[in-house]
mmCIF file of C-alpha atoms in Angstrom:
data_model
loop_
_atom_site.group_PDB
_atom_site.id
_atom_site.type_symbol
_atom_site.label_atom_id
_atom_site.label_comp_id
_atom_site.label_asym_id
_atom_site.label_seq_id
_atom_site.Cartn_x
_atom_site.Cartn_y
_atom_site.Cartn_z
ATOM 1 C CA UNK A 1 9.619 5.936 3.876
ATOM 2 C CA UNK A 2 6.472 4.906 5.866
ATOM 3 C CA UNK A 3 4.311 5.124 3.020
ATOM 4 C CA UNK A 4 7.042 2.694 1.199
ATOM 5 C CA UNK A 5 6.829 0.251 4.109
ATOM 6 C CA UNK A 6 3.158 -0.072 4.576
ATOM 7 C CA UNK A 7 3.603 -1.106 1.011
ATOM 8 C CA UNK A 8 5.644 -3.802 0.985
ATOM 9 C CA UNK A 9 3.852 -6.639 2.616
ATOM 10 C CA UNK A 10 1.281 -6.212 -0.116
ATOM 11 C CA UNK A 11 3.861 -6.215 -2.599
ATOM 12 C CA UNK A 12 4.918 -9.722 -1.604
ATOM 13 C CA UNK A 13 1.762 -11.548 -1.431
ATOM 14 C CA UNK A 14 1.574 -10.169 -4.657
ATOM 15 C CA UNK A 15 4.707 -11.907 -5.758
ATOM 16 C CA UNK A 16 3.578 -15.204 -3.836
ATOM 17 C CA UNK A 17 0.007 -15.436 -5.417
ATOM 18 C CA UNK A 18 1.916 -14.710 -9.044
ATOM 19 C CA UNK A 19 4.674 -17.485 -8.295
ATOM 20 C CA UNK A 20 1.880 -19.828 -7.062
ATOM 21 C CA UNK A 21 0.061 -19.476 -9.962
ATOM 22 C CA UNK A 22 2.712 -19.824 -12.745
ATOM 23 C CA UNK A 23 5.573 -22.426 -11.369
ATOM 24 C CA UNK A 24 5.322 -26.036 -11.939
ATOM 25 C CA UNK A 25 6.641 -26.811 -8.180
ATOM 26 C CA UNK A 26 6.876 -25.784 -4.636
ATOM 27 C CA UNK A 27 10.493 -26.012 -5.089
ATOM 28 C CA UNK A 28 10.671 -23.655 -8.246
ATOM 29 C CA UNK A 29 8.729 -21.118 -6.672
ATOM 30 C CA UNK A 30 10.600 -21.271 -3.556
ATOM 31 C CA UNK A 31 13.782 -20.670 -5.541
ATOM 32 C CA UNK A 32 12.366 -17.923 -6.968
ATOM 33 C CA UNK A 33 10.803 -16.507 -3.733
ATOM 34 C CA UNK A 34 14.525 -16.215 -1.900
ATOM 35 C CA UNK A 35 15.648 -14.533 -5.074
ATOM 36 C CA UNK A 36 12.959 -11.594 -4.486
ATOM 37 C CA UNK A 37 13.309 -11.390 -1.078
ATOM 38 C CA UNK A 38 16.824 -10.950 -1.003
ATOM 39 C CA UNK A 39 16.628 -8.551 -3.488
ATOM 40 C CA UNK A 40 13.987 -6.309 -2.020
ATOM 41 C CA UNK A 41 15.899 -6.300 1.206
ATOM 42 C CA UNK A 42 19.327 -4.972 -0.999
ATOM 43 C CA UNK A 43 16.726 -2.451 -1.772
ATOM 44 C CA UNK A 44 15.699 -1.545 1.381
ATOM 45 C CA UNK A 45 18.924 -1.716 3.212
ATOM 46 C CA UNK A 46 20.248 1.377 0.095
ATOM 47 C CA UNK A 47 16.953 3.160 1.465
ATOM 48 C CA UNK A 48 18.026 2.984 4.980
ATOM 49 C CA UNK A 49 21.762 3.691 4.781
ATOM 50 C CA UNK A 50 20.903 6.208 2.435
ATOM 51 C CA UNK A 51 17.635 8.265 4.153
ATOM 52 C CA UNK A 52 17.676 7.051 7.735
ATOM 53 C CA UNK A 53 14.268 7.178 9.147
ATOM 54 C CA UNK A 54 12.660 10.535 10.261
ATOM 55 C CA UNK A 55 11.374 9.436 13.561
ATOM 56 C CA UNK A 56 12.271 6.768 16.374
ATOM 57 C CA UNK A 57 8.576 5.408 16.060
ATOM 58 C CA UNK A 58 9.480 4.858 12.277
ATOM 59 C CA UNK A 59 12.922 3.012 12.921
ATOM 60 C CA UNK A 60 11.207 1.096 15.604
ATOM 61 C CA UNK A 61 8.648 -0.152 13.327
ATOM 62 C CA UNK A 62 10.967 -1.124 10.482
ATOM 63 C CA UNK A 63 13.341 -3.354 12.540
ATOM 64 C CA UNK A 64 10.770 -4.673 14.443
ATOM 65 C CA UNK A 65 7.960 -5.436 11.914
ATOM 66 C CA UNK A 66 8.920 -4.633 8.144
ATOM 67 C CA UNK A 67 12.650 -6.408 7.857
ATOM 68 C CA UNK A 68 11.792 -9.465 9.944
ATOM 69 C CA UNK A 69 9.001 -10.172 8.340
ATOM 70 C CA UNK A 70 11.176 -10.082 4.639
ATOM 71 C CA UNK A 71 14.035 -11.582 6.182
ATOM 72 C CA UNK A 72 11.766 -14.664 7.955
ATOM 73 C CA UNK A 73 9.743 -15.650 4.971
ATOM 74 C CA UNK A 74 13.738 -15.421 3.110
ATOM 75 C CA UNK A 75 14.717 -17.668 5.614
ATOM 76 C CA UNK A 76 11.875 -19.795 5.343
ATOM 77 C CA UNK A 77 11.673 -19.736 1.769
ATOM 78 C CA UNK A 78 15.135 -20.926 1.438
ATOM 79 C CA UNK A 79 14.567 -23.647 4.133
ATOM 80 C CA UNK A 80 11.515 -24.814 2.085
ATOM 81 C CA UNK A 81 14.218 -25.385 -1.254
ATOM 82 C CA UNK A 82 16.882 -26.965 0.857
ATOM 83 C CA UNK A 83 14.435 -29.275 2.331
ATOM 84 C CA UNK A 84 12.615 -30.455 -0.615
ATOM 85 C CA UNK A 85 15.757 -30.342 -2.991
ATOM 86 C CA UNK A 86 17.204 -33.006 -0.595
ATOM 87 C CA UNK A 87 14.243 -34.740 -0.145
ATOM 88 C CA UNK A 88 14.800 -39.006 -0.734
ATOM 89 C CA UNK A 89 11.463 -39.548 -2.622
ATOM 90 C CA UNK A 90 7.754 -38.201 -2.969
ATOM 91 C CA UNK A 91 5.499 -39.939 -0.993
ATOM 92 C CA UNK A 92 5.955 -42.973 1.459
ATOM 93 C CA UNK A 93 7.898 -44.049 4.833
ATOM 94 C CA UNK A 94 10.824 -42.692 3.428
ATOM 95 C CA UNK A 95 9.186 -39.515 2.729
ATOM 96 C CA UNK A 96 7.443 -39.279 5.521
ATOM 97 C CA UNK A 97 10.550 -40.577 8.277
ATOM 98 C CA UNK A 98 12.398 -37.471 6.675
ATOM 99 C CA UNK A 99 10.089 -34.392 7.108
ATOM 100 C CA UNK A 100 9.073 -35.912 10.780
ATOM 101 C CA UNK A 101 13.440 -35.811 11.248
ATOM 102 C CA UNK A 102 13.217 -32.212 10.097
ATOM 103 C CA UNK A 103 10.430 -31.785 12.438
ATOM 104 C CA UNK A 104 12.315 -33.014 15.315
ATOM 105 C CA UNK A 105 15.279 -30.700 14.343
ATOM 106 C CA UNK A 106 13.622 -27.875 14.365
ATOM 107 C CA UNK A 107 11.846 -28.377 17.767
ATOM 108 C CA UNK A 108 14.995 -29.264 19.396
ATOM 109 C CA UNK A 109 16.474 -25.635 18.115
ATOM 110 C CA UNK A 110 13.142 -23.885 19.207
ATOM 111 C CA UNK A 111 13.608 -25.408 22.764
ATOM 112 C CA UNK A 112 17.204 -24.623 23.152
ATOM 113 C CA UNK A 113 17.492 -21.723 21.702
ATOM 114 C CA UNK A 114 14.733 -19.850 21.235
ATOM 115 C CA UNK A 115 11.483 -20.570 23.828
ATOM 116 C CA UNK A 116 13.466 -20.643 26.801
ATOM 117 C CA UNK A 117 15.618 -16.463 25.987
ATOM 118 C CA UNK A 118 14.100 -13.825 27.852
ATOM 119 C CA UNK A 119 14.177 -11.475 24.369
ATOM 120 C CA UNK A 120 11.550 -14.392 23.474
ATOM 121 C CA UNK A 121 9.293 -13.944 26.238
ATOM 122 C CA UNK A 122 9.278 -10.020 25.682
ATOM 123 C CA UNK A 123 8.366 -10.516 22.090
ATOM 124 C CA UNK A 124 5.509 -12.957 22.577
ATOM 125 C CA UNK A 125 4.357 -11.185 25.420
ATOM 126 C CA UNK A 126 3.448 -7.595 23.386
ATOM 127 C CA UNK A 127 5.813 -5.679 25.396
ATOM 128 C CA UNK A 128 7.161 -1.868 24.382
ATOM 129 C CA UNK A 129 9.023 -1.256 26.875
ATOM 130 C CA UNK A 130 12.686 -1.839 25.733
ATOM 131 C CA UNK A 131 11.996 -1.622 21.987
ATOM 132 C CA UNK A 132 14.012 1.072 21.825
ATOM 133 C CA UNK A 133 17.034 -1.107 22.695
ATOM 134 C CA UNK A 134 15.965 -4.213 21.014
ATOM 135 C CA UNK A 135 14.841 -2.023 17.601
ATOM 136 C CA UNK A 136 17.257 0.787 17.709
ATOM 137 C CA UNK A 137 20.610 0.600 15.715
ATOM 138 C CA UNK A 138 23.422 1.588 17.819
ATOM 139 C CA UNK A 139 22.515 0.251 20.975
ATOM 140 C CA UNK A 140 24.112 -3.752 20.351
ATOM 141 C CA UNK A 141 24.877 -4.420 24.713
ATOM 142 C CA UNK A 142 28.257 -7.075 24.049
ATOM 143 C CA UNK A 143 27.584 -7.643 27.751
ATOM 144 C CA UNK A 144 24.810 -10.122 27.327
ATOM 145 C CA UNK A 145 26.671 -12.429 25.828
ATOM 146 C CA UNK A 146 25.203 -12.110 22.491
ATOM 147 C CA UNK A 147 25.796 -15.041 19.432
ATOM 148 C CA UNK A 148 28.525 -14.477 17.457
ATOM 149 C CA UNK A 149 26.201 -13.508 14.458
ATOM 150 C CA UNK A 150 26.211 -10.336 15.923
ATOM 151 C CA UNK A 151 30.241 -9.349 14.803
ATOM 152 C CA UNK A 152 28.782 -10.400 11.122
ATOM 153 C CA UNK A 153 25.820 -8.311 10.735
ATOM 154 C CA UNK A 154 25.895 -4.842 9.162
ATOM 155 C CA UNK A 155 25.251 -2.018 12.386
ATOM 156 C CA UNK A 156 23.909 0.639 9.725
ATOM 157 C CA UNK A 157 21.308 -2.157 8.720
ATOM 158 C CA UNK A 158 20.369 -4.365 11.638
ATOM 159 C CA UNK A 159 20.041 -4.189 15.277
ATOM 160 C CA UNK A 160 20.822 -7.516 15.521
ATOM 161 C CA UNK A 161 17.222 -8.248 17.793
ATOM 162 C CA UNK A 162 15.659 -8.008 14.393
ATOM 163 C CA UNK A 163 17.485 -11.090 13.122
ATOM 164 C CA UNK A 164 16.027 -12.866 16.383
ATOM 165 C CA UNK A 165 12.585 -11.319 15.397
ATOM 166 C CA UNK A 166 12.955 -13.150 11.884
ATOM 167 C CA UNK A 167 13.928 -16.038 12.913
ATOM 168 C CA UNK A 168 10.881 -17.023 15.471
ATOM 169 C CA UNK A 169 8.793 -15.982 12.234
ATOM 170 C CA UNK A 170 10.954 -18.476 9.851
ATOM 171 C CA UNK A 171 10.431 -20.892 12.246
ATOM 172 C CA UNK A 172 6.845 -20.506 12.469
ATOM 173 C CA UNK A 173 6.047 -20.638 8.623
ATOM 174 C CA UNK A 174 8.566 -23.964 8.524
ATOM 175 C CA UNK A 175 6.978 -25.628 10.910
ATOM 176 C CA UNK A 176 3.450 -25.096 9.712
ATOM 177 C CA UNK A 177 4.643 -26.182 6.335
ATOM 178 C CA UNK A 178 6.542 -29.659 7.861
ATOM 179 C CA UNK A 179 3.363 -30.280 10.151
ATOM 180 C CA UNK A 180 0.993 -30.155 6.489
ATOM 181 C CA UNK A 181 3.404 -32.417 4.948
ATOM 182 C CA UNK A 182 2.694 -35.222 8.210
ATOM 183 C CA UNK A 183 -0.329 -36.231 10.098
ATOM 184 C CA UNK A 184 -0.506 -33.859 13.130
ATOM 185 C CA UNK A 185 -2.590 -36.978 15.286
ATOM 186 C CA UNK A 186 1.361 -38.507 14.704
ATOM 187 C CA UNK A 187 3.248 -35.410 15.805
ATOM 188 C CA UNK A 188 0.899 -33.950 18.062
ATOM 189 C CA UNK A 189 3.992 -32.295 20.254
ATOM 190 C CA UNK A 190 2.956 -28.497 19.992
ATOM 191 C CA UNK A 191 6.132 -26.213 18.162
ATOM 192 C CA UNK A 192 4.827 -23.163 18.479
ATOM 193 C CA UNK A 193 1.526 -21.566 18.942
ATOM 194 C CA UNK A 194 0.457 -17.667 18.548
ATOM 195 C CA UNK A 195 -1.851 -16.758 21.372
ATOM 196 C CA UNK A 196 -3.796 -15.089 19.306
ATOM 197 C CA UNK A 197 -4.658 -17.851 16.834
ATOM 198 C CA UNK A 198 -4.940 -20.660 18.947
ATOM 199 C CA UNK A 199 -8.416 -21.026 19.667
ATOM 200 C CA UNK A 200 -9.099 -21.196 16.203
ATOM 201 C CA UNK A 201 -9.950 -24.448 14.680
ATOM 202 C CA UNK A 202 -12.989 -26.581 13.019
ATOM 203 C CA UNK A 203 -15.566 -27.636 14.171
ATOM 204 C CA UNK A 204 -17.395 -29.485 11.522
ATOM 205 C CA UNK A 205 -16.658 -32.330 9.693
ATOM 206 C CA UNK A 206 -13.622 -32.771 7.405
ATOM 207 C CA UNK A 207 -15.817 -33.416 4.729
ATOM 208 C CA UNK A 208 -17.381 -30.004 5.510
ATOM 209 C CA UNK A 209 -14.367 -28.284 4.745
ATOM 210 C CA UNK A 210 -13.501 -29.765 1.475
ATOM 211 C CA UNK A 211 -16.444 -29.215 0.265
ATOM 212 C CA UNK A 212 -16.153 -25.706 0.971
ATOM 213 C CA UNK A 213 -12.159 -25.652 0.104
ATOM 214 C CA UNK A 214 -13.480 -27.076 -3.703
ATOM 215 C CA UNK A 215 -16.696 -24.563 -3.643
ATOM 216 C CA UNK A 216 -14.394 -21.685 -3.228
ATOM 217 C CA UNK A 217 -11.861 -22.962 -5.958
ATOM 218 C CA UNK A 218 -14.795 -23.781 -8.246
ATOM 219 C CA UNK A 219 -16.100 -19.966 -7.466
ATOM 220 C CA UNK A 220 -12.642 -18.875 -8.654
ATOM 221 C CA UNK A 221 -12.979 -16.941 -5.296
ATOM 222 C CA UNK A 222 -9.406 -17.566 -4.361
ATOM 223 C CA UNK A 223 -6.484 -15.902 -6.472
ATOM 224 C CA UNK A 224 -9.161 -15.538 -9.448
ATOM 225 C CA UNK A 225 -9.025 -19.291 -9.544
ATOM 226 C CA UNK A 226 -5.592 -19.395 -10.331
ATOM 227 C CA UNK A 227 -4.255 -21.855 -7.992
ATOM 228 C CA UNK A 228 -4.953 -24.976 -7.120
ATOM 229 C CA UNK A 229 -6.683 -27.271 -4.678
ATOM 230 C CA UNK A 230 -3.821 -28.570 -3.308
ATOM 231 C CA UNK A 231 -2.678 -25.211 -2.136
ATOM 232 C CA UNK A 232 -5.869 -23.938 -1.261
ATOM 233 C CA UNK A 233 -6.583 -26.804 0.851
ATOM 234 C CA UNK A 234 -2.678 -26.206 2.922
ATOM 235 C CA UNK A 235 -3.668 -23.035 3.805
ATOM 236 C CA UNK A 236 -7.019 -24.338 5.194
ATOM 237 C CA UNK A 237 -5.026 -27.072 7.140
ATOM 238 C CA UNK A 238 -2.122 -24.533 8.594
ATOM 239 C CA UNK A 239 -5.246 -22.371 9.417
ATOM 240 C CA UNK A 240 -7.285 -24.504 11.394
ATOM 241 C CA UNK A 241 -4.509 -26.836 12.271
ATOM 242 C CA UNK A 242 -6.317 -30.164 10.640
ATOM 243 C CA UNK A 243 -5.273 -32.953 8.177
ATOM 244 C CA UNK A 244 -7.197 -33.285 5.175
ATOM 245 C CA UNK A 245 -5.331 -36.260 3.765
ATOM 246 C CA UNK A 246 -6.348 -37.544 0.525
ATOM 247 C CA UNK A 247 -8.919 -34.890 -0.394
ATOM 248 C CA UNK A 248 -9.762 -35.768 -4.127
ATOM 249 C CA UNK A 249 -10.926 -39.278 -2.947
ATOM 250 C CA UNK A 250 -13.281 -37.749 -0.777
ATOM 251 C CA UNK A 251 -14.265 -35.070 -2.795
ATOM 252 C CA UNK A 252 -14.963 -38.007 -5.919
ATOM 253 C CA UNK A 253 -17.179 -39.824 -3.252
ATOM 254 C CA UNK A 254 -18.780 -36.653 -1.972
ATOM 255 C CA UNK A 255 -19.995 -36.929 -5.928
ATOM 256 C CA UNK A 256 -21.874 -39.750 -5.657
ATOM 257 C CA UNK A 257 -23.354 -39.839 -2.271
ATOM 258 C CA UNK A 258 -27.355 -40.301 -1.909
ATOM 259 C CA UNK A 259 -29.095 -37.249 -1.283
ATOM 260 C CA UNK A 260 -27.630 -33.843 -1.217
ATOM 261 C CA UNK A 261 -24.070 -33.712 -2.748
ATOM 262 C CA UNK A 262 -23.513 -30.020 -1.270
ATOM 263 C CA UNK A 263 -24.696 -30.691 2.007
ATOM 264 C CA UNK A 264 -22.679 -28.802 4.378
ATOM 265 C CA UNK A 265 -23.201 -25.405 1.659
ATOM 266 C CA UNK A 266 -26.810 -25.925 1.761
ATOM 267 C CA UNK A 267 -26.148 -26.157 5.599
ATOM 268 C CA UNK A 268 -24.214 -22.605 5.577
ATOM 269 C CA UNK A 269 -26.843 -21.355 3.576
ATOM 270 C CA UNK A 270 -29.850 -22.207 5.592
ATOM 271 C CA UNK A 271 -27.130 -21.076 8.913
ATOM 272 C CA UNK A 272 -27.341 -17.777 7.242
ATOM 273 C CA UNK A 273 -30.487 -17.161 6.458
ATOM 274 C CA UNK A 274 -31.710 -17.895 10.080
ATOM 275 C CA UNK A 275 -29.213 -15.613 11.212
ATOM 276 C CA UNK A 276 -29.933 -13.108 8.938
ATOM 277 C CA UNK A 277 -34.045 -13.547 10.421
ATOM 278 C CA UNK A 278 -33.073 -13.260 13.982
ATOM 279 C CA UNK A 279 -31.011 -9.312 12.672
ATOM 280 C CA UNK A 280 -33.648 -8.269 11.356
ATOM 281 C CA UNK A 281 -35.424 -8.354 14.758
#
């Protein structure tokens, strides 16, 4: 079984980087994305009714790591189709007045529901202590005044702190993906941010990183080349938390610029090889 679970997060991107590479839409490949997922977890949930798991370390793990992870990007995955199937148009006010709504919908649930729980705070906060309540099945406490999800959920299959677990991912991945679609300088209100990724962000120019987002897509050093700059360049945004905007414009006038048309790669290059001078030392 542990072997089996290690697995499966590597098994997914797998199935996200083929998806991205052969549908014709976000939407299609979402689609196709809460198909798999829900289908893996049917899989998983025969495993565990069927084997158990052989220690309390392993169970622990699963329901607090392996299924929320599945069941948050299902979530989120199936979010993404319902949000851009309903979508009024493809670009403009309209547009843009409907993803900053959806925005403002899911911050309101986040701060009523979710920041303010004290199962929240333990989460974010790294703690072990009660994992074995949280992330054990058997041990649902009616006494806390739990949400009435909890009488729909399978016992054998959930410990009903795992769904919670899933959801602050879901709402993670959807609000990184409504923040790309708008201008974070006109929603700068902060959703949610991991403590462990916030103080990473860039430092150079914008320019500077699209004209290392097109370098690494003309490289074919991402996915073999197999997807495009438009997705290449999201990740770079949700990573460093920056708007790109229009990048082919600026790439097409990076083009024809005076002097050096790679100038922040011959930048990284000459970075390097000082650094690589000062080593040796």
């Amino acid at each position: 079984m542990k072997d089996t679970l290690n697995n499966i997060v590597a098994e997914i991107q797998e199935q996200e980087r083929k998806l991205s590479a052969n549908t014709t839409s976000f939407i299609d490949e979402a689609f196709k994305m809460t198909v798999y997922l829900q289908e893996l977890l049917c899989t998983l949930k025969e495993k565990v009714v069927g084997k158990g798991f052989s220690t309390k370390d392993e169970e622990i793990h699963f329901f607090k790591q392996v299924k929320p992870n599945i069941l948050g990007k299902l979530i989120y995955y199936n979010k993404v189709y319902r949000i851009e199937t309903a979508c009024p148009v493809d670009n403009g006010n309209l547009n843009q007045n409907y993803y900053a709504l959806q925005l403002r919908g899911l911050t309101q649930e986040y701060k009523e529901h979710v920041c303010s729980s004290t199962f929240y705070r333990y989460y974010r906060s790294g703690r072990t202590d009660r994992d074995e309540s949280y992330f054990m099945r058997g041990n649902i406490n009616y006494h806390d005044g739990l949400n009435s999800y909890v009488f729909e959920i399978d016992p054998k299959f959930s410990t009903y702190f795992d769904y919670k677990v899933a959801k602050i991912v879901a709402n993670e991945l959807i609000y990184n993906y409504l923040t790309t679609k708008l201008n974070p300088e006109q929603n700068p209100d902060i959703l949610l941010q991991n403590a462990e990724t916030k103080d990473i962000f860039w430092t150079q120019t914008k320019n500077a990183l699209i004209e290392l987002i097109y370098a690494l897509h003309a490289s074919d050093a991402i996915s073999h080349g197999k997807i495009g700059i438009r997705k290449i360049s999201l990740v770079f945004q949700i990573l460093f938390r920056v708007s790109l905007n229009d990048i082919h414009n600026s790439f097409h006038r990076m083009k024809t610029r005076a002097g050096s048309r790679t100038l922040f790669l011959d930048q990284l290059r000459y970075s390097l090889e000082e650094y690589m001078d000062k080593e040796d030392h």
